[in-house]
Amino acid sequence: MAHEHGRRALLLAAPAILTARPGSAPAQSPWAPSRPLRLIVPFAPGGSTDVGARILAERMGETLGQPVVVENRAGAGGAIGTEAVARAAPDGHTLLLGTNGVMTIAPNLGLMRSVSIGRDLAPVSLAFRSDILVVVPVGFPARTLPEFLALARARPGGISYGSSGVGTATHIFTEVFAGAAGIELTHVPYRGSGQAMSDLIAGTIQLLLDQPASSLGPVREGSLRALASTGHQRNPLLPDVPTVAEFGLQGAESTSWGAIMAPAGTPPSAVERVSLAVREAVARPESARRLAQAGLDGEASSPGELGAFIRSETERLGEVIRQRNIRVEG
């Protein structure tokens, strides 16, 4: 899988329709949807994942010749919507917009007991990515990432960071960052990122690793300072903010991402057809522009590339969760 930030569609994928040759098996019949498709987003409307899903669904529908209708099935940290897709008929008409939190973090924390990602869902295509910004209150004494790390090393546990809850992506990404930097921070979990952002601006907490969609405004307004980005390249919306790798923090890179999945057993011809529709959607300049406005970078993949990526990320984040002794009670 290509990991370059800003990379668009992989347009050279093999076509789904095979041409028959003498002595070969008969060609597969091309799959086409017979009714509108459902794209289930396992979160409430309005977030960046939901916005990204709606942007891509519109263009996918044009390619597939049937509308792609986004359906929000929120609850249980994404488990309800994910299970709905896993239990749906594997006919290509029901899809999931899964995120790294649902696909790789929750299984490592035992939070996805009703669904096995590898067994019950089939990878289709990556959809988009977003880097993560390392932000502090504008009044915080550290003005650069090296200054922040020096303060954190001088005061182990003396700097508190917020997250949208124990075991959420913001929590795990901060632990990835802290582990790579060799620092100890104090975790303050919230129920959602809104209050965490408010407390960060007020100085109640001193650090937040957050998506640009919600942190870019306060940074531009001057109430927060962005010390670094965890992406593989600088964020084009904040070109003056360096990446963590530029400071030598190898292993601190993290990106939030969304991917299209289908129920296991979906015919390969349907998976390839939908995957092609995703690739064509993210390749359109208008889609790229609208995704960028939501803080997202469209990026597609083949089904095989997505499957390998999910396995790799599940292993990588699982190791962090074990090393940092992260547990979700209850």
PDB file of N, CA and C in Angstrom, residues 278-315:
ATOM      1  N   VAL A 278     -14.454   3.508  -6.055  1.00  0.00           N
ATOM      2  CA  VAL A 278     -13.771   4.331  -5.053  1.00  0.00           C
ATOM      3  C   VAL A 278     -12.561   5.013  -5.684  1.00  0.00           C
ATOM      4  N   ARG A 279     -11.779   4.259  -6.442  1.00  0.00           N
ATOM      5  CA  ARG A 279     -10.588   4.832  -7.068  1.00  0.00           C
ATOM      6  C   ARG A 279     -10.952   5.982  -8.002  1.00  0.00           C
ATOM      7  N   GLU A 280     -12.023   5.789  -8.767  1.00  0.00           N
ATOM      8  CA  GLU A 280     -12.446   6.854  -9.666  1.00  0.00           C
ATOM      9  C   GLU A 280     -12.972   8.059  -8.893  1.00  0.00           C
ATOM     10  N   ALA A 281     -13.627   7.811  -7.755  1.00  0.00           N
ATOM     11  CA  ALA A 281     -14.166   8.914  -6.961  1.00  0.00           C
ATOM     12  C   ALA A 281     -13.054   9.781  -6.382  1.00  0.00           C
ATOM     13  N   VAL A 282     -12.030   9.168  -5.791  1.00  0.00           N
ATOM     14  CA  VAL A 282     -10.982   9.971  -5.157  1.00  0.00           C
ATOM     15  C   VAL A 282     -10.076  10.631  -6.191  1.00  0.00           C
ATOM     16  N   ALA A 283     -10.107  10.137  -7.434  1.00  0.00           N
ATOM     17  CA  ALA A 283      -9.268  10.725  -8.470  1.00  0.00           C
ATOM     18  C   ALA A 283      -9.845  12.026  -9.012  1.00  0.00           C
ATOM     19  N   ARG A 284     -11.104  12.303  -8.751  1.00  0.00           N
ATOM     20  CA  ARG A 284     -11.730  13.505  -9.295  1.00  0.00           C
ATOM     21  C   ARG A 284     -11.273  14.743  -8.531  1.00  0.00           C
ATOM     22  N   PRO A 285     -10.838  15.776  -9.242  1.00  0.00           N
ATOM     23  CA  PRO A 285     -10.367  17.003  -8.568  1.00  0.00           C
ATOM     24  C   PRO A 285     -11.411  17.618  -7.639  1.00  0.00           C
ATOM     25  N   GLU A 286     -12.670  17.574  -8.045  1.00  0.00           N
ATOM     26  CA  GLU A 286     -13.712  18.153  -7.200  1.00  0.00           C
ATOM     27  C   GLU A 286     -13.840  17.382  -5.889  1.00  0.00           C
ATOM     28  N   SER A 287     -13.747  16.055  -5.961  1.00  0.00           N
ATOM     29  CA  SER A 287     -13.792  15.256  -4.735  1.00  0.00           C
ATOM     30  C   SER A 287     -12.597  15.577  -3.847  1.00  0.00           C
ATOM     31  N   ALA A 288     -11.414  15.686  -4.456  1.00  0.00           N
ATOM     32  CA  ALA A 288     -10.211  15.994  -3.686  1.00  0.00           C
ATOM     33  C   ALA A 288     -10.344  17.338  -2.985  1.00  0.00           C
ATOM     34  N   ARG A 289     -10.918  18.306  -3.685  1.00  0.00           N
ATOM     35  CA  ARG A 289     -11.085  19.635  -3.093  1.00  0.00           C
ATOM     36  C   ARG A 289     -12.035  19.591  -1.902  1.00  0.00           C
ATOM     37  N   ARG A 290     -13.156  18.898  -2.066  1.00  0.00           N
ATOM     38  CA  ARG A 290     -14.134  18.825  -0.983  1.00  0.00           C
ATOM     39  C   ARG A 290     -13.600  18.020   0.198  1.00  0.00           C
ATOM     40  N   LEU A 291     -12.868  16.954  -0.072  1.00  0.00           N
ATOM     41  CA  LEU A 291     -12.266  16.186   1.015  1.00  0.00           C
ATOM     42  C   LEU A 291     -11.260  17.031   1.774  1.00  0.00           C
ATOM     43  N   ALA A 292     -10.446  17.801   1.044  1.00  0.00           N
ATOM     44  CA  ALA A 292      -9.452  18.654   1.704  1.00  0.00           C
ATOM     45  C   ALA A 292     -10.115  19.675   2.610  1.00  0.00           C
ATOM     46  N   GLN A 293     -11.256  20.190   2.206  1.00  0.00           N
ATOM     47  CA  GLN A 293     -11.986  21.138   3.053  1.00  0.00           C
ATOM     48  C   GLN A 293     -12.430  20.489   4.354  1.00  0.00           C
ATOM     49  N   ALA A 294     -12.619  19.175   4.328  1.00  0.00           N
ATOM     50  CA  ALA A 294     -12.998  18.432   5.542  1.00  0.00           C
ATOM     51  C   ALA A 294     -11.780  17.919   6.297  1.00  0.00           C
ATOM     52  N   GLY A 295     -10.573  18.304   5.846  1.00  0.00           N
ATOM     53  CA  GLY A 295      -9.351  17.851   6.511  1.00  0.00           C
ATOM     54  C   GLY A 295      -8.943  16.451   6.131  1.00  0.00           C
ATOM     55  N   LEU A 296      -9.409  15.972   4.981  1.00  0.00           N
ATOM     56  CA  LEU A 296      -9.143  14.604   4.551  1.00  0.00           C
ATOM     57  C   LEU A 296      -8.386  14.602   3.233  1.00  0.00           C
ATOM     58  N   ASP A 297      -7.644  13.540   3.018  1.00  0.00           N
ATOM     59  CA  ASP A 297      -6.892  13.356   1.791  1.00  0.00           C
ATOM     60  C   ASP A 297      -7.338  12.055   1.147  1.00  0.00           C
ATOM     61  N   GLY A 298      -7.993  12.147   0.003  1.00  0.00           N
ATOM     62  CA  GLY A 298      -8.481  10.944  -0.659  1.00  0.00           C
ATOM     63  C   GLY A 298      -7.349  10.026  -1.077  1.00  0.00           C
ATOM     64  N   GLU A 299      -7.493   8.753  -0.785  1.00  0.00           N
ATOM     65  CA  GLU A 299      -6.489   7.769  -1.175  1.00  0.00           C
ATOM     66  C   GLU A 299      -7.162   6.416  -1.327  1.00  0.00           C
ATOM     67  N   ALA A 300      -6.990   5.790  -2.482  1.00  0.00           N
ATOM     68  CA  ALA A 300      -7.603   4.499  -2.748  1.00  0.00           C
ATOM     69  C   ALA A 300      -6.553   3.402  -2.776  1.00  0.00           C
ATOM     70  N   SER A 301      -7.026   2.171  -2.842  1.00  0.00           N
ATOM     71  CA  SER A 301      -6.119   1.017  -2.863  1.00  0.00           C
ATOM     72  C   SER A 301      -6.845  -0.156  -3.498  1.00  0.00           C
ATOM     73  N   SER A 302      -6.115  -1.206  -3.757  1.00  0.00           N
ATOM     74  CA  SER A 302      -6.744  -2.455  -4.173  1.00  0.00           C
ATOM     75  C   SER A 302      -7.247  -3.180  -2.927  1.00  0.00           C
ATOM     76  N   PRO A 303      -8.164  -4.133  -3.082  1.00  0.00           N
ATOM     77  CA  PRO A 303      -8.609  -4.915  -1.919  1.00  0.00           C
ATOM     78  C   PRO A 303      -7.452  -5.614  -1.208  1.00  0.00           C
ATOM     79  N   GLY A 304      -6.527  -6.182  -1.970  1.00  0.00           N
ATOM     80  CA  GLY A 304      -5.398  -6.872  -1.345  1.00  0.00           C
ATOM     81  C   GLY A 304      -4.506  -5.942  -0.559  1.00  0.00           C
ATOM     82  N   GLU A 305      -4.263  -4.755  -1.091  1.00  0.00           N
ATOM     83  CA  GLU A 305      -3.439  -3.781  -0.381  1.00  0.00           C
ATOM     84  C   GLU A 305      -4.101  -3.360   0.922  1.00  0.00           C
ATOM     85  N   LEU A 306      -5.414  -3.136   0.874  1.00  0.00           N
ATOM     86  CA  LEU A 306      -6.119  -2.746   2.093  1.00  0.00           C
ATOM     87  C   LEU A 306      -6.062  -3.860   3.135  1.00  0.00           C
ATOM     88  N   GLY A 307      -6.255  -5.097   2.713  1.00  0.00           N
ATOM     89  CA  GLY A 307      -6.196  -6.196   3.667  1.00  0.00           C
ATOM     90  C   GLY A 307      -4.850  -6.290   4.350  1.00  0.00           C
ATOM     91  N   ALA A 308      -3.768  -6.149   3.577  1.00  0.00           N
ATOM     92  CA  ALA A 308      -2.421  -6.201   4.154  1.00  0.00           C
ATOM     93  C   ALA A 308      -2.190  -5.036   5.098  1.00  0.00           C
ATOM     94  N   PHE A 309      -2.691  -3.868   4.736  1.00  0.00           N
ATOM     95  CA  PHE A 309      -2.525  -2.679   5.573  1.00  0.00           C
ATOM     96  C   PHE A 309      -3.246  -2.841   6.912  1.00  0.00           C
ATOM     97  N   ILE A 310      -4.471  -3.349   6.885  1.00  0.00           N
ATOM     98  CA  ILE A 310      -5.224  -3.546   8.124  1.00  0.00           C
ATOM     99  C   ILE A 310      -4.504  -4.535   9.039  1.00  0.00           C
ATOM    100  N   ARG A 311      -3.990  -5.617   8.470  1.00  0.00           N
ATOM    101  CA  ARG A 311      -3.259  -6.582   9.293  1.00  0.00           C
ATOM    102  C   ARG A 311      -2.012  -5.957   9.904  1.00  0.00           C
ATOM    103  N   SER A 312      -1.280  -5.182   9.123  1.00  0.00           N
ATOM    104  CA  SER A 312      -0.061  -4.541   9.616  1.00  0.00           C
ATOM    105  C   SER A 312      -0.358  -3.541  10.723  1.00  0.00           C
ATOM    106  N   GLU A 313      -1.389  -2.707  10.529  1.00  0.00           N
ATOM    107  CA  GLU A 313      -1.737  -1.706  11.531  1.00  0.00           C
ATOM    108  C   GLU A 313      -2.289  -2.351  12.803  1.00  0.00           C
ATOM    109  N   THR A 314      -3.045  -3.430  12.649  1.00  0.00           N
ATOM    110  CA  THR A 314      -3.561  -4.127  13.828  1.00  0.00           C
ATOM    111  C   THR A 314      -2.414  -4.657  14.676  1.00  0.00           C
ATOM    112  N   GLU A 315      -1.406  -5.194  14.023  1.00  0.00           N
ATOM    113  CA  GLU A 315      -0.240  -5.705  14.741  1.00  0.00           C
ATOM    114  C   GLU A 315       0.556  -4.574  15.385  1.00  0.00           C
TER     115      GLU A 315
END
